[in-house]
Amino acid sequence: MVLAESTNHAIADPGRVFLEEVIARTGPSCRLDMCIQCGTCGGSCPSADDMDHTPRTLFAMIRAGMREQVLRSNTPWMCVSCYLCTVRCPQDVRITDVMYTLKNMAVASHAYPDSTAPDFSRAFIRNVETFGRSFEVGLTAQHYLRHYLTRLPSMAPMGISMLRSGRMGLTPPRRIRGMRGLKRILARAKALEAAS
Amino acid sequence: MSEYLYYPGCSMDSSGRSYRDSLEAVTAPLGITLREIDDWNCCGATEYLGLSRLPAYALIARNLALAEQARNGTNTLVAPCSACFLNLSKTNHAMAEDAAFGAQVNDALAAGDLHYDPDSLRIRHLLDVVVREVGLETVRSRVTRPLRGLKLAPYLGCMVPRPDYDGRWSDPEHPSELDRLLAALGAEVVDYPLKTECCGGHMTQIGPSTAFSMIRRLVDAAERAGADMMVTICPMCQMNIDAFQGEMNAHFHTSHRMPIVFFTQVMGLAFGMAPEAVGFGRELVDARPALARISDEPVPEAEPARVRRPGRPKGPALPMPQMPEAGEVTR
């Protein structure tokens, strides 16, 4: 009887559930369950100063089942994908990939309150889904008008220099020929991901 | 002539123009031909992976599938951009490592009548090809105007040497490949400990103060190392450090002016090409004034600095513990 109860308790453990969900979404080789809380990740991170929680803390929070607090944290959004923590982790936890998963989950559940970073990603991908290529000027203009209106005056000289040096074009890129095929591929990928 | 499949990436046509110009100029002297993959698409940089996993990998895998189709005697796919290189390599690795995931990606690709067999391509960064395939001996033999007296800080950024899925680099944090290439061009390579630290990536767009701190640190360290300019292998690094240096200076009330150019540009220069022909002058922090430091005279071998050994201190020294003499009683 006691044994059955403790088994039930283990299944209901919210930390275990959340941890396993993050691992399943990242891929089994991410080894997040092997974290020993040594803190090498946070100590190596170039943007840790600006994070709500260090990566180590965030991983402890995942184990504690603090789903809402984890997905509200700015930590994954401050990750610059430099992989320094990943190569230094003594347990070979694929930390950068875990951060991507946490971003995916925060976007899907609309948990992260600051829309600056998700909006930038969405605007970037909208261009890719329209042209098959990125469109720097369109992206920058759209993003700055929405989130950094006050930054525009200080950015203007740089924009003009970029145009003058031929490093920025005002016209969108030419659409790739296989755009219809690419759209079908992405639609199928989204459907498969939604089903899994 | 060795031929390689080539994935240029979006920035080669925009912010990375000087990378493209200089790359096209040096392929012939290096004896390589780059065959561009027809109708490639954007790799999604670091943005798509942050939104959703499978679509991000499917977007990248379309390029791998197109490259696999275009194989004709070569199965090496070369990318000059860090994010592109990493994404292509990451996708190949993820599909090869987890067969179920690879099947899902191929399921998506099938909607566009495409398919990719994991590990059918070898994905390499341009620097890796230049150093290991072309070889430094060939590079050295093409140098007609050694960059004597020019002090260069080698800056790779993060995404090429890390996480290094195929184990190609000498070290994930302090790789020596770029240093050795720049030395082969005759330049003076300064010791630059931050060579694989991040430039801030997309933080210039979504968290500028974070990005500015990182840019400042990199530029400041290059100055302290005595560099005339930084030399990079990544369009994102070049863009952040060059184009955002002004805004960074305004943010911190500093006045740094550290030029940053691509390794292909300094290679072209050493091969005797005119600076403008290899894209010099397109950078916002002008690198051309520093080119005046290139000396046609051989640099005299510097005499090794004499190391001053500390002499014995004069006067009574501090009491030091001594071994007891034989027979002496100690308690």
Short mmCIF file of C-alpha atoms in Angstrom, two decimals:
data_model
loop_
_atom_site.label_atom_id
_atom_site.label_comp_id
_atom_site.label_asym_id
_atom_site.label_seq_id
_atom_site.Cartn_x
_atom_site.Cartn_y
_atom_site.Cartn_z
CA MET A 1 0.00 0.00 0.00
CA VAL A 2 2.71 2.44 1.01
CA LEU A 3 4.66 1.46 -2.07
CA ALA A 4 1.70 2.15 -4.34
CA GLU A 5 1.19 5.53 -2.73
CA SER A 6 4.77 6.59 -3.19
CA THR A 7 4.65 5.49 -6.83
CA ASN A 8 1.58 7.61 -7.34
CA HIS A 9 3.36 10.46 -5.68
CA ALA A 10 6.28 10.09 -8.06
CA ILE A 11 4.00 10.18 -11.08
CA ALA A 12 2.22 13.27 -9.83
CA ASP A 13 5.51 15.04 -9.01
CA PRO A 14 5.13 18.27 -10.98
CA GLY A 15 8.90 18.71 -11.20
CA ARG A 16 9.37 15.33 -12.82
CA VAL A 17 6.55 16.01 -15.28
CA PHE A 18 7.90 19.40 -16.33
CA LEU A 19 11.50 18.14 -16.51
CA GLU A 20 10.46 15.24 -18.71
CA GLU A 21 8.45 17.50 -20.97
CA VAL A 22 11.44 19.80 -21.49
CA ILE A 23 13.69 16.81 -22.21
CA ALA A 24 11.20 15.27 -24.65
CA ARG A 25 10.87 18.53 -26.57
CA THR A 26 14.64 19.10 -26.71
CA GLY A 27 15.55 15.57 -27.69
CA PRO A 28 16.65 12.74 -25.41
CA SER A 29 20.34 13.51 -25.80
CA CYS A 30 20.04 16.90 -24.08
CA ARG A 31 20.84 15.28 -20.69
CA LEU A 32 19.07 17.95 -18.65
CA ASP A 33 18.30 15.36 -15.98
CA MET A 34 22.05 14.93 -15.45
CA CYS A 35 22.57 18.53 -14.20
CA ILE A 36 24.55 18.53 -10.95
CA GLN A 37 23.92 22.21 -10.14
CA CYS A 38 27.60 23.14 -10.34
CA GLY A 39 26.93 26.58 -11.85
CA THR A 40 29.59 26.41 -14.55
CA CYS A 41 26.92 27.55 -17.04
CA GLY A 42 26.05 30.78 -15.24
CA GLY A 43 29.70 31.47 -14.49
CA SER A 44 30.52 31.16 -18.19
CA CYS A 45 27.54 33.04 -19.58
CA PRO A 46 28.33 36.41 -21.20
CA SER A 47 24.81 37.72 -20.60
CA ALA A 48 24.16 36.20 -17.15
CA ASP A 49 24.23 39.65 -15.53
CA ASP A 50 21.04 40.57 -17.33
CA MET A 51 19.20 37.32 -16.63
CA ASP A 52 16.38 36.96 -14.08
CA HIS A 53 17.83 33.58 -13.09
CA THR A 54 21.14 31.98 -13.91
CA PRO A 55 20.82 28.85 -16.06
CA ARG A 56 21.68 26.71 -13.03
CA THR A 57 18.86 28.25 -10.99
CA LEU A 58 16.47 27.85 -13.89
CA PHE A 59 17.27 24.14 -14.14
CA ALA A 60 16.60 23.72 -10.40
CA MET A 61 13.31 25.53 -10.91
CA ILE A 62 12.40 23.12 -13.70
CA ARG A 63 13.01 20.20 -11.36
CA ALA A 64 10.90 21.90 -8.73
CA GLY A 65 8.04 22.08 -11.22
CA MET A 66 7.91 25.89 -11.24
CA ARG A 67 6.52 25.92 -14.76
CA GLU A 68 5.00 29.38 -14.74
CA GLN A 69 8.04 31.08 -13.20
CA VAL A 70 10.39 29.31 -15.61
CA LEU A 71 8.42 30.27 -18.69
CA ARG A 72 8.09 33.85 -17.46
CA SER A 73 11.85 34.15 -16.87
CA ASN A 74 13.85 36.30 -19.28
CA THR A 75 16.79 33.86 -19.01
CA PRO A 76 16.22 31.90 -22.24
CA TRP A 77 15.64 35.17 -24.11
CA MET A 78 18.93 36.58 -22.84
CA CYS A 79 20.79 33.52 -24.15
CA VAL A 80 22.96 34.58 -27.10
CA SER A 81 23.50 31.01 -28.41
CA CYS A 82 27.28 31.19 -27.92
CA TYR A 83 27.46 27.57 -26.65
CA LEU A 84 30.13 28.42 -24.07
CA CYS A 85 28.09 26.79 -21.28
CA THR A 86 27.42 23.79 -23.51
CA VAL A 87 31.09 23.03 -24.17
CA ARG A 88 32.06 23.69 -20.54
CA CYS A 89 29.28 21.70 -18.87
CA PRO A 90 30.92 18.77 -17.04
CA GLN A 91 27.73 16.75 -17.52
CA ASP A 92 27.39 17.46 -21.24
CA VAL A 93 24.00 19.03 -20.83
CA ARG A 94 23.03 20.70 -24.10
CA ILE A 95 22.15 23.93 -22.36
CA THR A 96 21.74 26.10 -25.47
CA ASP A 97 19.25 23.62 -26.91
CA VAL A 98 17.33 23.55 -23.62
CA MET A 99 17.10 27.36 -23.82
CA TYR A 100 15.60 27.06 -27.31
CA THR A 101 13.01 24.62 -25.98
CA LEU A 102 12.09 26.96 -23.13
CA LYS A 103 11.63 29.79 -25.65
CA ASN A 104 9.42 27.52 -27.79
CA MET A 105 7.29 26.67 -24.73
CA ALA A 106 7.06 30.29 -23.59
CA VAL A 107 5.96 31.40 -27.07
CA ALA A 108 3.40 28.61 -27.36
CA SER A 109 1.87 29.40 -23.96
CA HIS A 110 2.24 33.21 -24.23
CA ALA A 111 3.89 33.08 -20.82
CA TYR A 112 6.74 35.52 -21.37
CA PRO A 113 5.48 39.06 -20.72
CA ASP A 114 8.03 41.05 -22.77
CA SER A 115 7.23 40.71 -26.46
CA THR A 116 10.39 42.41 -27.82
CA ALA A 117 12.40 39.23 -28.42
CA PRO A 118 9.56 36.94 -29.59
CA ASP A 119 8.30 39.68 -31.91
CA PHE A 120 11.75 40.02 -33.45
CA SER A 121 11.93 36.28 -34.08
CA ARG A 122 8.42 36.27 -35.54
CA ALA A 123 9.13 39.23 -37.82
CA PHE A 124 12.36 37.58 -38.99
CA ILE A 125 10.55 34.36 -39.81
CA ARG A 126 7.65 36.15 -41.50
CA ASN A 127 10.14 37.50 -44.03
CA VAL A 128 11.66 34.07 -44.52
CA GLU A 129 8.21 32.57 -45.02
CA THR A 130 7.42 35.27 -47.58
CA PHE A 131 10.63 35.49 -49.59
CA GLY A 132 12.61 32.42 -48.57
CA ARG A 133 15.37 34.84 -47.58
CA SER A 134 15.88 37.29 -44.75
CA PHE A 135 15.24 40.97 -45.39
CA GLU A 136 17.37 43.08 -43.07
CA VAL A 137 15.93 46.54 -43.78
CA GLY A 138 12.33 45.42 -43.67
CA LEU A 139 12.94 43.55 -40.46
CA THR A 140 14.85 46.36 -38.77
CA ALA A 141 12.35 49.04 -39.80
CA GLN A 142 9.38 46.99 -38.66
CA HIS A 143 11.01 46.03 -35.37
CA TYR A 144 12.27 49.51 -34.47
CA LEU A 145 8.96 51.21 -35.26
CA ARG A 146 7.24 48.79 -32.95
CA HIS A 147 9.71 48.46 -30.07
CA TYR A 148 12.48 51.05 -30.30
CA LEU A 149 10.93 54.26 -31.57
CA THR A 150 13.23 56.27 -29.28
CA ARG A 151 16.28 54.51 -30.66
CA LEU A 152 15.58 55.57 -34.23
CA PRO A 153 17.28 59.02 -34.10
CA SER A 154 20.57 57.55 -32.88
CA MET A 155 20.27 54.75 -35.44
CA ALA A 156 19.65 57.01 -38.44
CA PRO A 157 23.32 57.86 -39.19
CA MET A 158 24.21 54.18 -39.13
CA GLY A 159 21.35 53.31 -41.47
CA ILE A 160 22.40 55.99 -43.92
CA SER A 161 26.03 54.78 -43.83
CA MET A 162 24.90 51.21 -44.43
CA LEU A 163 22.85 52.31 -47.45
CA ARG A 164 25.66 54.45 -48.79
CA SER A 165 28.25 51.69 -48.49
CA GLY A 166 25.98 49.30 -50.36
CA ARG A 167 25.54 47.04 -47.35
CA MET A 168 21.79 47.49 -47.10
CA GLY A 169 19.20 47.52 -49.86
CA LEU A 170 15.77 49.07 -49.55
CA THR A 171 14.12 46.58 -51.84
CA PRO A 172 13.06 43.18 -50.55
CA PRO A 173 15.04 40.16 -51.70
CA ARG A 174 13.91 38.27 -54.75
CA ARG A 175 11.60 35.44 -53.79
CA ILE A 176 13.18 32.01 -54.16
CA ARG A 177 11.70 29.90 -56.98
CA GLY A 178 10.83 27.03 -54.68
CA MET A 179 8.71 29.19 -52.39
CA ARG A 180 5.60 27.06 -52.82
CA GLY A 181 7.50 23.90 -51.96
CA LEU A 182 9.11 25.60 -48.96
CA LYS A 183 5.68 26.69 -47.71
CA ARG A 184 4.42 23.13 -48.00
CA ILE A 185 7.46 21.85 -46.09
CA LEU A 186 6.97 24.34 -43.26
CA ALA A 187 3.22 23.69 -43.08
CA ARG A 188 3.88 19.96 -42.81
CA ALA A 189 6.54 20.51 -40.14
CA LYS A 190 4.17 22.66 -38.10
CA ALA A 191 1.42 20.06 -38.39
CA LEU A 192 3.78 17.28 -37.32
CA GLU A 193 5.01 19.31 -34.37
CA ALA A 194 1.46 20.13 -33.27
CA ALA A 195 0.54 16.44 -33.43
CA SER A 196 3.50 15.24 -31.35
CA MET B 1 41.12 23.28 -58.66
CA SER B 2 39.09 21.73 -55.85
CA GLU B 3 35.38 22.19 -56.13
CA TYR B 4 33.03 22.68 -53.20
CA LEU B 5 29.31 23.06 -52.80
CA TYR B 6 28.61 26.55 -51.55
CA TYR B 7 25.89 27.97 -49.32
CA PRO B 8 26.43 31.76 -49.20
CA GLY B 9 23.65 32.79 -46.78
CA CYS B 10 21.60 35.98 -46.83
CA SER B 11 24.08 38.43 -45.33
CA MET B 12 26.58 37.93 -48.16
CA ASP B 13 24.24 40.00 -50.33
CA SER B 14 23.60 42.73 -47.78
CA SER B 15 25.57 43.65 -44.66
CA GLY B 16 28.33 41.20 -45.53
CA ARG B 17 29.00 42.58 -49.02
CA SER B 18 32.71 43.03 -48.36
CA TYR B 19 32.88 39.36 -47.32
CA ARG B 20 31.38 38.30 -50.65
CA ASP B 21 33.54 40.66 -52.72
CA SER B 22 36.74 39.50 -51.05
CA LEU B 23 35.77 35.83 -51.06
CA GLU B 24 35.08 35.93 -54.81
CA ALA B 25 38.45 37.63 -55.31
CA VAL B 26 40.52 35.06 -53.40
CA THR B 27 39.02 31.78 -54.60
CA ALA B 28 41.11 31.72 -57.80
CA PRO B 29 44.48 32.29 -56.09
CA LEU B 30 43.51 29.71 -53.46
CA GLY B 31 42.69 27.22 -56.21
CA ILE B 32 39.13 26.54 -55.13
CA THR B 33 35.82 26.72 -56.97
CA LEU B 34 32.62 27.32 -55.05
CA ARG B 35 29.49 25.97 -56.70
CA GLU B 36 26.47 27.77 -55.26
CA ILE B 37 23.46 25.62 -54.38
CA ASP B 38 20.58 26.53 -56.64
CA ASP B 39 17.62 28.28 -55.00
CA TRP B 40 18.81 27.96 -51.40
CA ASN B 41 16.75 29.53 -48.61
CA CYS B 42 17.57 31.42 -45.40
CA CYS B 43 18.79 29.21 -42.54
CA GLY B 44 16.58 31.01 -39.99
CA ALA B 45 19.64 32.22 -38.02
CA THR B 46 18.96 31.84 -34.29
CA GLU B 47 15.37 33.06 -34.68
CA TYR B 48 13.42 30.07 -35.92
CA LEU B 49 14.94 27.68 -33.37
CA GLY B 50 13.59 29.98 -30.67
CA LEU B 51 10.05 29.72 -31.99
CA SER B 52 9.58 26.07 -32.90
CA ARG B 53 11.87 23.12 -33.31
CA LEU B 54 10.76 20.95 -36.21
CA PRO B 55 9.91 23.79 -38.65
CA ALA B 56 13.31 25.36 -37.86
CA TYR B 57 15.15 22.15 -38.70
CA ALA B 58 12.98 21.54 -41.79
CA LEU B 59 13.82 25.02 -43.10
CA ILE B 60 17.53 24.30 -42.77
CA ALA B 61 17.23 20.73 -44.08
CA ARG B 62 15.75 21.97 -47.37
CA ASN B 63 19.21 23.39 -48.12
CA LEU B 64 20.91 20.13 -47.18
CA ALA B 65 18.54 18.24 -49.49
CA LEU B 66 19.26 20.64 -52.37
CA ALA B 67 22.99 20.33 -51.75
CA GLU B 68 22.78 16.55 -51.64
CA GLN B 69 21.06 16.60 -55.04
CA ALA B 70 23.80 18.85 -56.42
CA ARG B 71 26.62 16.55 -55.33
CA ASN B 72 28.79 15.87 -58.29
CA GLY B 73 32.16 14.60 -57.27
CA THR B 74 32.18 16.59 -54.06
CA ASN B 75 30.22 16.13 -50.87
CA THR B 76 31.69 19.05 -48.96
CA LEU B 77 29.32 21.93 -48.34
CA VAL B 78 31.05 25.19 -47.45
CA ALA B 79 29.43 28.07 -45.60
CA PRO B 80 31.20 31.38 -44.97
CA CYS B 81 28.70 32.59 -42.34
CA SER B 82 28.85 31.35 -38.76
CA ALA B 83 25.13 31.00 -38.13
CA CYS B 84 24.60 29.29 -41.49
CA PHE B 85 27.51 26.93 -40.86
CA LEU B 86 26.29 26.08 -37.39
CA ASN B 87 22.67 25.55 -38.47
CA LEU B 88 23.59 23.28 -41.39
CA SER B 89 25.96 21.30 -39.22
CA LYS B 90 23.49 21.20 -36.31
CA THR B 91 20.70 19.87 -38.50
CA ASN B 92 22.86 17.20 -40.07
CA HIS B 93 24.01 16.15 -36.61
CA ALA B 94 20.51 16.12 -35.07
CA MET B 95 19.13 14.03 -37.96
CA ALA B 96 22.02 11.57 -37.81
CA GLU B 97 22.00 11.24 -34.04
CA ASP B 98 18.25 10.72 -33.55
CA ALA B 99 16.84 8.62 -36.38
CA ALA B 100 13.25 9.24 -35.31
CA PHE B 101 13.78 12.97 -35.46
CA GLY B 102 15.56 12.63 -38.80
CA ALA B 103 12.53 10.76 -40.12
CA GLN B 104 10.24 13.57 -38.95
CA VAL B 105 12.36 16.16 -40.75
CA ASN B 106 12.28 14.04 -43.89
CA ASP B 107 8.53 13.65 -43.51
CA ALA B 108 8.27 17.45 -43.69
CA LEU B 109 10.74 17.65 -46.59
CA ALA B 110 8.68 15.12 -48.51
CA ALA B 111 5.89 17.71 -48.71
CA GLY B 112 8.26 19.61 -51.00
CA ASP B 113 9.45 16.45 -52.80
CA LEU B 114 12.82 16.56 -51.08
CA HIS B 115 14.85 14.20 -48.93
CA TYR B 116 18.13 14.36 -47.04
CA ASP B 117 20.25 11.39 -45.97
CA PRO B 118 22.00 12.41 -42.75
CA ASP B 119 25.81 12.47 -42.99
CA SER B 120 25.78 12.39 -46.79
CA LEU B 121 27.42 15.82 -46.75
CA ARG B 122 30.43 17.14 -44.90
CA ILE B 123 29.66 20.64 -43.69
CA ARG B 124 32.61 22.95 -43.21
CA HIS B 125 33.27 26.58 -42.54
CA LEU B 126 35.30 28.48 -45.11
CA LEU B 127 38.19 29.11 -42.69
CA ASP B 128 38.46 25.38 -42.00
CA VAL B 129 38.67 24.70 -45.75
CA VAL B 130 41.32 27.40 -46.27
CA VAL B 131 43.50 26.24 -43.38
CA ARG B 132 43.11 22.46 -43.74
CA GLU B 133 42.25 21.78 -47.40
CA VAL B 134 44.01 24.59 -49.23
CA GLY B 135 46.72 24.66 -46.59
CA LEU B 136 48.88 27.43 -45.18
CA GLU B 137 51.76 26.58 -47.51
CA THR B 138 49.61 27.43 -50.53
CA VAL B 139 48.34 30.58 -48.81
CA ARG B 140 51.93 31.64 -48.06
CA SER B 141 52.99 31.00 -51.65
CA ARG B 142 50.33 33.41 -52.92
CA VAL B 143 51.41 36.31 -50.71
CA THR B 144 52.94 39.08 -52.79
CA ARG B 145 52.51 41.88 -50.32
CA PRO B 146 53.12 40.62 -46.78
CA LEU B 147 51.16 42.53 -44.17
CA ARG B 148 54.32 43.41 -42.22
CA GLY B 149 53.74 45.73 -39.32
CA LEU B 150 49.96 45.37 -39.37
CA LYS B 151 48.70 44.24 -35.98
CA LEU B 152 45.64 42.04 -36.26
CA ALA B 153 43.36 40.67 -33.55
CA PRO B 154 41.93 37.30 -34.67
CA TYR B 155 38.24 37.19 -33.78
CA LEU B 156 36.18 34.12 -34.64
CA GLY B 157 33.09 34.71 -32.57
CA CYS B 158 31.28 31.84 -30.99
CA MET B 159 29.32 29.77 -33.49
CA VAL B 160 32.08 28.34 -35.64
CA PRO B 161 34.34 26.80 -32.99
CA ARG B 162 31.36 25.83 -30.78
CA PRO B 163 29.83 23.39 -30.22
CA ASP B 164 31.93 21.86 -33.03
CA TYR B 165 29.76 18.84 -33.86
CA ASP B 166 32.39 17.36 -36.16
CA GLY B 167 35.45 17.96 -33.98
CA ARG B 168 37.29 20.11 -36.52
CA TRP B 169 38.73 22.91 -34.40
CA SER B 170 41.86 22.89 -32.31
CA ASP B 171 40.02 24.22 -29.23
CA PRO B 172 36.45 25.35 -28.50
CA GLU B 173 37.62 28.51 -26.72
CA HIS B 174 41.10 29.31 -27.98
CA PRO B 175 41.47 27.82 -31.45
CA SER B 176 44.66 28.76 -33.29
CA GLU B 177 43.55 28.36 -36.94
CA LEU B 178 42.85 32.03 -37.63
CA ASP B 179 46.03 33.14 -35.84
CA ARG B 180 48.11 30.84 -38.02
CA LEU B 181 46.42 32.01 -41.21
CA LEU B 182 47.00 35.69 -40.38
CA ALA B 183 50.63 34.95 -39.49
CA ALA B 184 51.01 33.23 -42.89
CA LEU B 185 49.97 36.54 -44.48
CA GLY B 186 52.92 38.21 -42.75
CA ALA B 187 50.81 40.16 -40.28
CA GLU B 188 51.63 40.58 -36.63
CA VAL B 189 49.02 38.60 -34.74
CA VAL B 190 48.26 40.05 -31.32
CA ASP B 191 47.27 37.80 -28.46
CA TYR B 192 43.53 38.27 -28.28
CA PRO B 193 42.04 36.25 -25.44
CA LEU B 194 38.42 37.06 -26.36
CA LYS B 195 38.67 35.53 -29.81
CA THR B 196 35.64 33.26 -29.36
CA GLU B 197 33.57 35.45 -27.04
CA CYS B 198 30.13 36.41 -28.31
CA CYS B 199 29.52 39.73 -30.11
CA GLY B 200 26.01 39.90 -28.72
CA GLY B 201 24.34 38.28 -31.72
CA HIS B 202 20.75 39.43 -32.05
CA MET B 203 20.89 41.29 -28.73
CA THR B 204 21.63 44.49 -30.68
CA GLN B 205 18.00 44.14 -31.79
CA ILE B 206 16.28 42.88 -28.66
CA GLY B 207 18.44 43.90 -25.69
CA PRO B 208 20.77 46.69 -26.78
CA SER B 209 22.37 47.43 -23.40
CA THR B 210 23.39 43.77 -23.08
CA ALA B 211 24.84 43.86 -26.60
CA PHE B 212 26.68 47.13 -26.03
CA SER B 213 28.46 45.72 -22.95
CA MET B 214 29.65 42.76 -24.99
CA ILE B 215 30.76 44.89 -27.95
CA ARG B 216 32.59 47.29 -25.64
CA ARG B 217 34.47 44.46 -23.96
CA LEU B 218 35.61 43.05 -27.30
CA VAL B 219 36.67 46.38 -28.77
CA ASP B 220 38.38 47.48 -25.58
CA ALA B 221 40.36 44.23 -25.36
CA ALA B 222 41.47 44.56 -28.99
CA GLU B 223 42.69 48.09 -28.27
CA ARG B 224 44.55 46.99 -25.17
CA ALA B 225 46.20 44.21 -27.17
CA GLY B 226 47.49 46.92 -29.51
CA ALA B 227 45.54 45.76 -32.57
CA ASP B 228 45.17 48.02 -35.61
CA MET B 229 42.02 46.13 -36.51
CA MET B 230 40.05 43.03 -35.70
CA VAL B 231 39.72 40.28 -38.29
CA THR B 232 36.64 38.08 -38.24
CA ILE B 233 35.08 35.11 -40.02
CA CYS B 234 31.44 35.98 -39.25
CA PRO B 235 29.06 38.52 -40.84
CA MET B 236 27.10 38.96 -37.62
CA CYS B 237 30.23 39.76 -35.60
CA GLN B 238 31.40 42.21 -38.27
CA MET B 239 28.01 43.92 -38.35
CA ASN B 240 27.66 44.23 -34.58
CA ILE B 241 31.17 45.46 -33.88
CA ASP B 242 31.37 47.74 -36.91
CA ALA B 243 27.89 49.16 -37.40
CA PHE B 244 26.89 49.35 -33.73
CA GLN B 245 30.21 50.70 -32.43
CA GLY B 246 28.90 54.26 -32.79
CA GLU B 247 25.75 53.58 -30.81
CA MET B 248 27.79 51.66 -28.24
CA ASN B 249 30.12 54.67 -27.86
CA ALA B 250 27.14 56.98 -27.40
CA HIS B 251 25.72 54.60 -24.79
CA PHE B 252 28.90 54.49 -22.69
CA HIS B 253 30.28 57.96 -23.58
CA THR B 254 33.39 56.33 -24.99
CA SER B 255 35.28 57.02 -28.21
CA HIS B 256 36.46 53.63 -29.43
CA ARG B 257 37.31 53.37 -33.11
CA MET B 258 38.30 49.77 -33.77
CA PRO B 259 37.90 48.64 -37.39
CA ILE B 260 36.84 45.08 -38.11
CA VAL B 261 37.18 43.32 -41.46
CA PHE B 262 36.83 39.79 -42.83
CA PHE B 263 39.75 37.36 -43.07
CA THR B 264 39.18 37.09 -46.82
CA GLN B 265 39.77 40.85 -47.11
CA VAL B 266 43.21 40.75 -45.49
CA MET B 267 44.00 37.65 -47.52
CA GLY B 268 43.19 39.53 -50.74
CA LEU B 269 45.31 42.42 -49.58
CA ALA B 270 48.29 40.15 -48.95
CA PHE B 271 47.74 38.57 -52.37
CA GLY B 272 48.40 42.01 -53.85
CA MET B 273 44.84 43.16 -54.50
CA ALA B 274 43.72 46.78 -54.09
CA PRO B 275 41.95 47.43 -50.78
CA GLU B 276 38.74 48.60 -52.45
CA ALA B 277 38.68 45.52 -54.69
CA VAL B 278 38.36 43.36 -51.59
CA GLY B 279 35.71 45.47 -49.90
CA PHE B 280 37.78 47.86 -47.76
CA GLY B 281 35.89 51.12 -47.32
CA ARG B 282 32.48 49.54 -46.83
CA GLU B 283 32.99 49.33 -43.07
CA LEU B 284 31.57 52.12 -40.93
CA VAL B 285 34.73 52.34 -38.82
CA ASP B 286 37.16 52.88 -41.69
CA ALA B 287 39.96 50.32 -41.72
CA ARG B 288 41.92 51.99 -44.53
CA PRO B 289 43.96 54.48 -42.46
CA ALA B 290 45.49 51.55 -40.55
CA LEU B 291 46.71 50.01 -43.82
CA ALA B 292 49.38 52.72 -43.94
CA ARG B 293 51.16 50.77 -41.19
CA ILE B 294 51.99 47.99 -43.61
CA SER B 295 55.69 48.31 -44.17
CA ASP B 296 57.54 47.18 -47.27
CA GLU B 297 60.69 46.83 -45.22
CA PRO B 298 61.21 43.56 -43.41
CA VAL B 299 60.60 44.04 -39.73
CA PRO B 300 63.90 43.66 -37.84
CA GLU B 301 63.88 40.79 -35.42
CA ALA B 302 63.10 42.30 -32.09
CA GLU B 303 65.77 41.62 -29.48
CA PRO B 304 64.29 39.52 -26.74
CA ALA B 305 63.61 41.71 -23.77
CA ARG B 306 66.02 41.06 -20.94
CA VAL B 307 64.27 39.55 -18.04
CA ARG B 308 65.32 41.16 -14.80
CA ARG B 309 65.79 38.58 -12.14
CA PRO B 310 65.12 39.79 -8.66
CA GLY B 311 68.40 39.96 -6.70
CA ARG B 312 68.84 38.72 -3.22
CA PRO B 313 67.21 41.08 -0.79
CA LYS B 314 69.71 43.21 1.05
CA GLY B 315 69.76 43.17 4.82
CA PRO B 316 68.39 40.44 7.07
CA ALA B 317 65.90 38.16 5.35
CA LEU B 318 62.70 37.05 6.95
CA PRO B 319 63.19 34.06 9.24
CA MET B 320 62.72 30.87 7.27
CA PRO B 321 61.97 27.43 8.64
CA GLN B 322 65.05 25.20 8.70
CA MET B 323 65.54 21.49 9.00
CA PRO B 324 66.78 20.54 12.45
CA GLU B 325 70.45 19.54 12.65
CA ALA B 326 71.18 15.87 13.30
CA GLY B 327 70.89 15.14 17.01
CA GLU B 328 69.01 18.33 17.75
CA VAL B 329 65.94 17.70 19.81
CA THR B 330 62.66 19.09 18.57
CA ARG B 331 59.40 19.08 20.39
#
